[in-house]
XYZ file of C-alpha atoms in Angstrom:
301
model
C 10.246 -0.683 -26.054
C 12.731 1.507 -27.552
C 11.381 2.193 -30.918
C 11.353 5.519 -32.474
C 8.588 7.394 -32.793
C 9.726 10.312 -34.891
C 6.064 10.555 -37.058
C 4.517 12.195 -33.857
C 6.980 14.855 -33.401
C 4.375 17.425 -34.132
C 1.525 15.661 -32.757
C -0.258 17.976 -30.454
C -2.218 15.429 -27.718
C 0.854 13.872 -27.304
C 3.261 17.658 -26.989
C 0.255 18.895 -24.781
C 0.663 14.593 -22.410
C 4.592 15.673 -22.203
C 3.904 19.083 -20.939
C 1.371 17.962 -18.816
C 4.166 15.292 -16.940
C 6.687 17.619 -17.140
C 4.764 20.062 -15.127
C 2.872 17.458 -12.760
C 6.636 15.808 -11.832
C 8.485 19.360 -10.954
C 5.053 19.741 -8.810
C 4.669 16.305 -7.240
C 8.392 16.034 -6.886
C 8.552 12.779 -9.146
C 11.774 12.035 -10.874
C 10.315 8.813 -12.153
C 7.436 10.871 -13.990
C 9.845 13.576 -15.281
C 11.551 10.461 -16.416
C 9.225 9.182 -18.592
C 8.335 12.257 -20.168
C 11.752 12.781 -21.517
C 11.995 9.399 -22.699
C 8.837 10.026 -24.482
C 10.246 13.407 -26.018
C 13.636 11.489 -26.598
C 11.830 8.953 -28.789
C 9.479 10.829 -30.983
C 12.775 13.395 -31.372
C 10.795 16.504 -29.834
C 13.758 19.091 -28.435
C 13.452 20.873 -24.772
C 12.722 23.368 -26.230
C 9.872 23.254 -28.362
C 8.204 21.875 -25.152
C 9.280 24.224 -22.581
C 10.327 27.470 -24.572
C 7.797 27.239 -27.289
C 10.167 27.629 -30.099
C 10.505 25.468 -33.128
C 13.547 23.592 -34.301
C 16.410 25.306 -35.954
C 17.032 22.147 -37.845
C 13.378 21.921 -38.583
C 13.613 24.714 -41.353
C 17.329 23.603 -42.181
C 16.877 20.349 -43.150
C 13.580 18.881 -43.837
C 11.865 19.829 -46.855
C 8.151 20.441 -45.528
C 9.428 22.275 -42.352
C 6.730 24.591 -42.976
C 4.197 23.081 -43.255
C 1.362 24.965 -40.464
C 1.245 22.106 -38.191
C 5.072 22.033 -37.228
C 4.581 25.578 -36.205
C 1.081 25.735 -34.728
C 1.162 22.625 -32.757
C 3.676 24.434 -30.431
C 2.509 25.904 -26.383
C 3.742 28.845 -24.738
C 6.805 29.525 -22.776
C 6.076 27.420 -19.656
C 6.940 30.290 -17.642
C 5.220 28.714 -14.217
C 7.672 26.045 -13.755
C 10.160 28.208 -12.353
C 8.757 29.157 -9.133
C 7.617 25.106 -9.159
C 11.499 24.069 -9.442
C 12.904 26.548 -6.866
C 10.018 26.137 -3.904
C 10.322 23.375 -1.730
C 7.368 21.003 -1.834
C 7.089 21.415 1.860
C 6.424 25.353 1.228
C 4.348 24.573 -1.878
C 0.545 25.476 -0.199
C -2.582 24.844 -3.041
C -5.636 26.484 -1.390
C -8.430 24.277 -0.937
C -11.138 25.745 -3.966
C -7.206 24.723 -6.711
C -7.798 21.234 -5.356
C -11.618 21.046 -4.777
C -13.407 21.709 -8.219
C -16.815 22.596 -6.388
C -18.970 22.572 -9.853
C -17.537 21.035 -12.781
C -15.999 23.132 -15.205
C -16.764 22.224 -18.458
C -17.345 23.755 -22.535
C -20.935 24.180 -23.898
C -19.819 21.921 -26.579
C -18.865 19.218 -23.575
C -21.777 19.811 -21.583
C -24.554 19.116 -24.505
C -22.283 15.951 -25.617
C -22.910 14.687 -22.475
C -26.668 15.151 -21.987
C -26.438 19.193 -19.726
C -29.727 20.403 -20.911
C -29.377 23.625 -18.870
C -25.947 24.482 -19.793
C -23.183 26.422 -19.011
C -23.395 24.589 -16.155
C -24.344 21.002 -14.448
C -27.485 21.795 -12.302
C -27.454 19.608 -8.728
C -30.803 17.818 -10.068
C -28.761 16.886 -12.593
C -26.087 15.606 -11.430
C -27.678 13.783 -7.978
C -28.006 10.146 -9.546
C -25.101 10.340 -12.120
C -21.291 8.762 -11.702
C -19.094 11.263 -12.491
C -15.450 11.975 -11.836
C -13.673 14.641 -13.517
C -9.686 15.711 -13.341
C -8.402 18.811 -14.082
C -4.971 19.773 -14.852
C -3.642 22.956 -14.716
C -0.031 23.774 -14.740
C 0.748 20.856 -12.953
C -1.532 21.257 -10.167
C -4.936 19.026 -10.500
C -7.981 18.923 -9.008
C -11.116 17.286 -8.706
C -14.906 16.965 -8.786
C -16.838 14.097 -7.702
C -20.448 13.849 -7.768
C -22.652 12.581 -5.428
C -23.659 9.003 -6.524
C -20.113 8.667 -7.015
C -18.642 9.592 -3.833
C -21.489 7.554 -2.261
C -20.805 4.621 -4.200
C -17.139 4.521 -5.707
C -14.714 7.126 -3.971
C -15.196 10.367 -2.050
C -13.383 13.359 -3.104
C -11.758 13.852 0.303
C -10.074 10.381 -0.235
C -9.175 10.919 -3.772
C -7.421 13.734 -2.743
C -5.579 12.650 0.350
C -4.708 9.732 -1.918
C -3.125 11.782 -4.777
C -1.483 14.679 -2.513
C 0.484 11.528 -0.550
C 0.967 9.853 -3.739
C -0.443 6.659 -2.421
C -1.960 5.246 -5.680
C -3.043 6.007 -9.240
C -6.621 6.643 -8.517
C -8.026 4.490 -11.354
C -6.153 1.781 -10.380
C -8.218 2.419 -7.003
C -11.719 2.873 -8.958
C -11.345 -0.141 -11.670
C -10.062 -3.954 -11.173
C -6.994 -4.464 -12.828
C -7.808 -5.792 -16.818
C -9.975 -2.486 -16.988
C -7.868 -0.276 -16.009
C -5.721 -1.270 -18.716
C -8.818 -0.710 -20.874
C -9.423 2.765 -19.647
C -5.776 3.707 -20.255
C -6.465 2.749 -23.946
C -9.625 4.751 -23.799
C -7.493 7.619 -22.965
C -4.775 6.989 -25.482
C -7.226 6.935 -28.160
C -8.593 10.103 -27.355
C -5.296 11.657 -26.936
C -4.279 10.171 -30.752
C -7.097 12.061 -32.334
C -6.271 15.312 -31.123
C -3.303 15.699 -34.065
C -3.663 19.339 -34.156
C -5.320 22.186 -31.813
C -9.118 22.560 -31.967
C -10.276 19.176 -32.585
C -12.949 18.447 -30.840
C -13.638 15.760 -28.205
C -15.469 12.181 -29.108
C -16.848 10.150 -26.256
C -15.115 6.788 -25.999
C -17.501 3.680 -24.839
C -16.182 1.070 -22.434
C -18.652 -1.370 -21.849
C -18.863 -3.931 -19.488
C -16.148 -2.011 -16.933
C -15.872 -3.357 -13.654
C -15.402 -0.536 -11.069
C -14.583 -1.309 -7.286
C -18.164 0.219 -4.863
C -15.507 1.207 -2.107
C -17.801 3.974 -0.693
C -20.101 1.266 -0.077
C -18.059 -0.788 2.376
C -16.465 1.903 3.569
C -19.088 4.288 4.921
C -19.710 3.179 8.156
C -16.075 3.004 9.006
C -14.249 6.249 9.836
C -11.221 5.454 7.318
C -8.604 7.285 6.292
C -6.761 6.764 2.535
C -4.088 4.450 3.273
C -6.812 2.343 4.613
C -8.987 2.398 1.025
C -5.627 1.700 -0.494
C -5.662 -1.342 1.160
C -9.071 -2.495 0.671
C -8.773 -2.096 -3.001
C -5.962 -4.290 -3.065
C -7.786 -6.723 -1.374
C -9.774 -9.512 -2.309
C -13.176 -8.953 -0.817
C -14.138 -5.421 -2.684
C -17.608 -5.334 -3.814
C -17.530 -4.451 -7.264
C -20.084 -3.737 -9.980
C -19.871 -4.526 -14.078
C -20.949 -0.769 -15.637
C -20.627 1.294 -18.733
C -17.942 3.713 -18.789
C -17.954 7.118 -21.375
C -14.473 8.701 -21.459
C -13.898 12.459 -22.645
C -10.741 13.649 -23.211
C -10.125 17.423 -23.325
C -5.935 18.496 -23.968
C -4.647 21.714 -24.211
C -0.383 22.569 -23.652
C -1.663 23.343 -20.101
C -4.680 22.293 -19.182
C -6.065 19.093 -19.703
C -9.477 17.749 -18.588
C -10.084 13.924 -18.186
C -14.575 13.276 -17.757
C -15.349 9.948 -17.266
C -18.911 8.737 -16.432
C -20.261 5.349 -15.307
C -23.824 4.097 -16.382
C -25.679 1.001 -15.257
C -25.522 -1.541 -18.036
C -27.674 -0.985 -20.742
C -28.023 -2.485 -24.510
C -28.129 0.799 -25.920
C -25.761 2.599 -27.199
C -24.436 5.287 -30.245
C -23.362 3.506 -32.882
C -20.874 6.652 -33.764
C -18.491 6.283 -30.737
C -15.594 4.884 -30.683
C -16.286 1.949 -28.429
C -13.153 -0.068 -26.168
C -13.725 -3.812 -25.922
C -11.523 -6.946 -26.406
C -11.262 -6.852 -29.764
C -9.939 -2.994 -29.791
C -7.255 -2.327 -32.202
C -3.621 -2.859 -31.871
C -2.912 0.907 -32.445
C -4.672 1.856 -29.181
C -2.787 -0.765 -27.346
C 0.545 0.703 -28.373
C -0.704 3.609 -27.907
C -1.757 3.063 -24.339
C 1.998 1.269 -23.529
C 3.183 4.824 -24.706
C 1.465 7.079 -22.158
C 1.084 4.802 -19.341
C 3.031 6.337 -16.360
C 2.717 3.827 -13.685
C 2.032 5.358 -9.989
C 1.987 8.790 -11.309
C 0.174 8.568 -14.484
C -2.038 11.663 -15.568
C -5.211 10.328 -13.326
């Protein structure tokens, strides 16, 4: 569990994951989050502050031989200047207007939008997004919020509960949305989209999950006038309805921003042969990957 990790010390998905924690624990108040993104640092040797700062070892150009090569000096974020105000307010006094936490229309790249069938893009158009799944996460400085659209609030979760469940730190939401073996697989999903963003600019692949089985909590929970602790519980419990679906995972990290898309589809036989596709034969380096970014209660969904 210990094991050094050194060869990623100027990987940039997993500099822009540690900045990401960083920022989400001094937010959400989580020492056990902050935790585990300085053990992460401490093992794959990355100093303060080249994360925080933005500057570059000393030692870097002192004692290693290809210290300059581009990617120990371009994988590298800016000064996280916006944590300061975040360490010295009280949560209590902390106040994120509705429209940070609310992401009204889903805010997305050109290059995103085509990958993932927009034909009318720079934007999703409400025709096309009426009958689709689709949850999307946005981080931004620490502060996240959300979109939901319609088929999925009326059949999985509804933004107003994903919310409420995240502000009160209730739950990790995907542990919410998917049973238990496939939320493991959707944290490997993740990890292997975060390992093949070595350096800036590379851009996004869809990951395929197939045969995910997502909890229809909307469903059983419509009629009743619920609040989140209450779909906490019903989760947990044993008579969910649940449904076995496709799942397409797109995985956008910058040093402060990162976007997580994911997408359910109805089970189908098709699919692109090009994608990288999660199933139980996925290799071991996405499962040690995964163990490396999972965060438990306060992981980055």
């Amino acid at each position: 569990a210990g094991k050094s990790l050194t060869s990623l010390k100027y990987h940039y998905g997993l500099q822009c994951q540690i900045r990401e924690w960083i920022s989400m624990a001094l937010v959400r108040r989580s020492f056990a989050l902050l935790g585990k993104a300085s053990t992460l640092a401490n093992r794959c040797g990355i100093h303060m502050d080249r994360i925080l700062c933005g500057i570059p070892e000393e030692e870097d150009h002192e004692n290693d031989q290809d210290s300059y090569k581009p990617e120990r000096n371009n994988n590298i974020g800016r000064r996280m200047n916006y944590l300061l105000a975040e360490l010295l307010e009280p949560r209590s006094q902390q106040k994120i207007p509705l429209l940070e936490r609310h992401m009204l229309s889903p805010r997305l790249s050109s290059d995103v939008l085509a990958m993932v069938g927009c034909q009318s893009c720079p934007t999703f158009q409400e025709q096309e997004m009426r009958n689709r799944w689709i949850i999307i996460r946005e981080t931004h400085c620490g502060k996240s919020s959300f979109y939901c659209s319609p088929a999925f609030e009326q059949n999985v979760l509804c933004w107003s509960h994903i919310s409420q469940i995240y502000e009160d730190n209730l739950a990790d939401i995907n542990s919410l949305i998917f049973v238990r073996d496939d939320f493991r697989r959707l944290i490997a999903c993740v990890a292997q989209q975060l390992s093949s963003h070595s350096v800036e600019g590379m851009p996004p692949r869809p990951v395929h999950a197939p045969k995910t089985t997502v909890r229809l909590l909307s469903r059983q929970l419509s009629q009743s006038n619920c609040g989140a602790q209450d779909v906490v519980r019903k989760a947990r419990g044993n008579d969910v309805m649940t449904l076995e679906m496709d799942l397409l995972v797109i995985l956008i990290p910058t040093m402060d921003k990162t976007t997580y898309y994911l997408e359910l589809f109805h089970r189908s036989c098709d699919g692109d042969g090009d994608d990288y596709l999660i199933d139980d034969a996925e290799n071991q380096s996405s499962r040690r990957a995964s163990n490396n970014i999972s965060a438990g209660d306060d992981s980055p969904f």
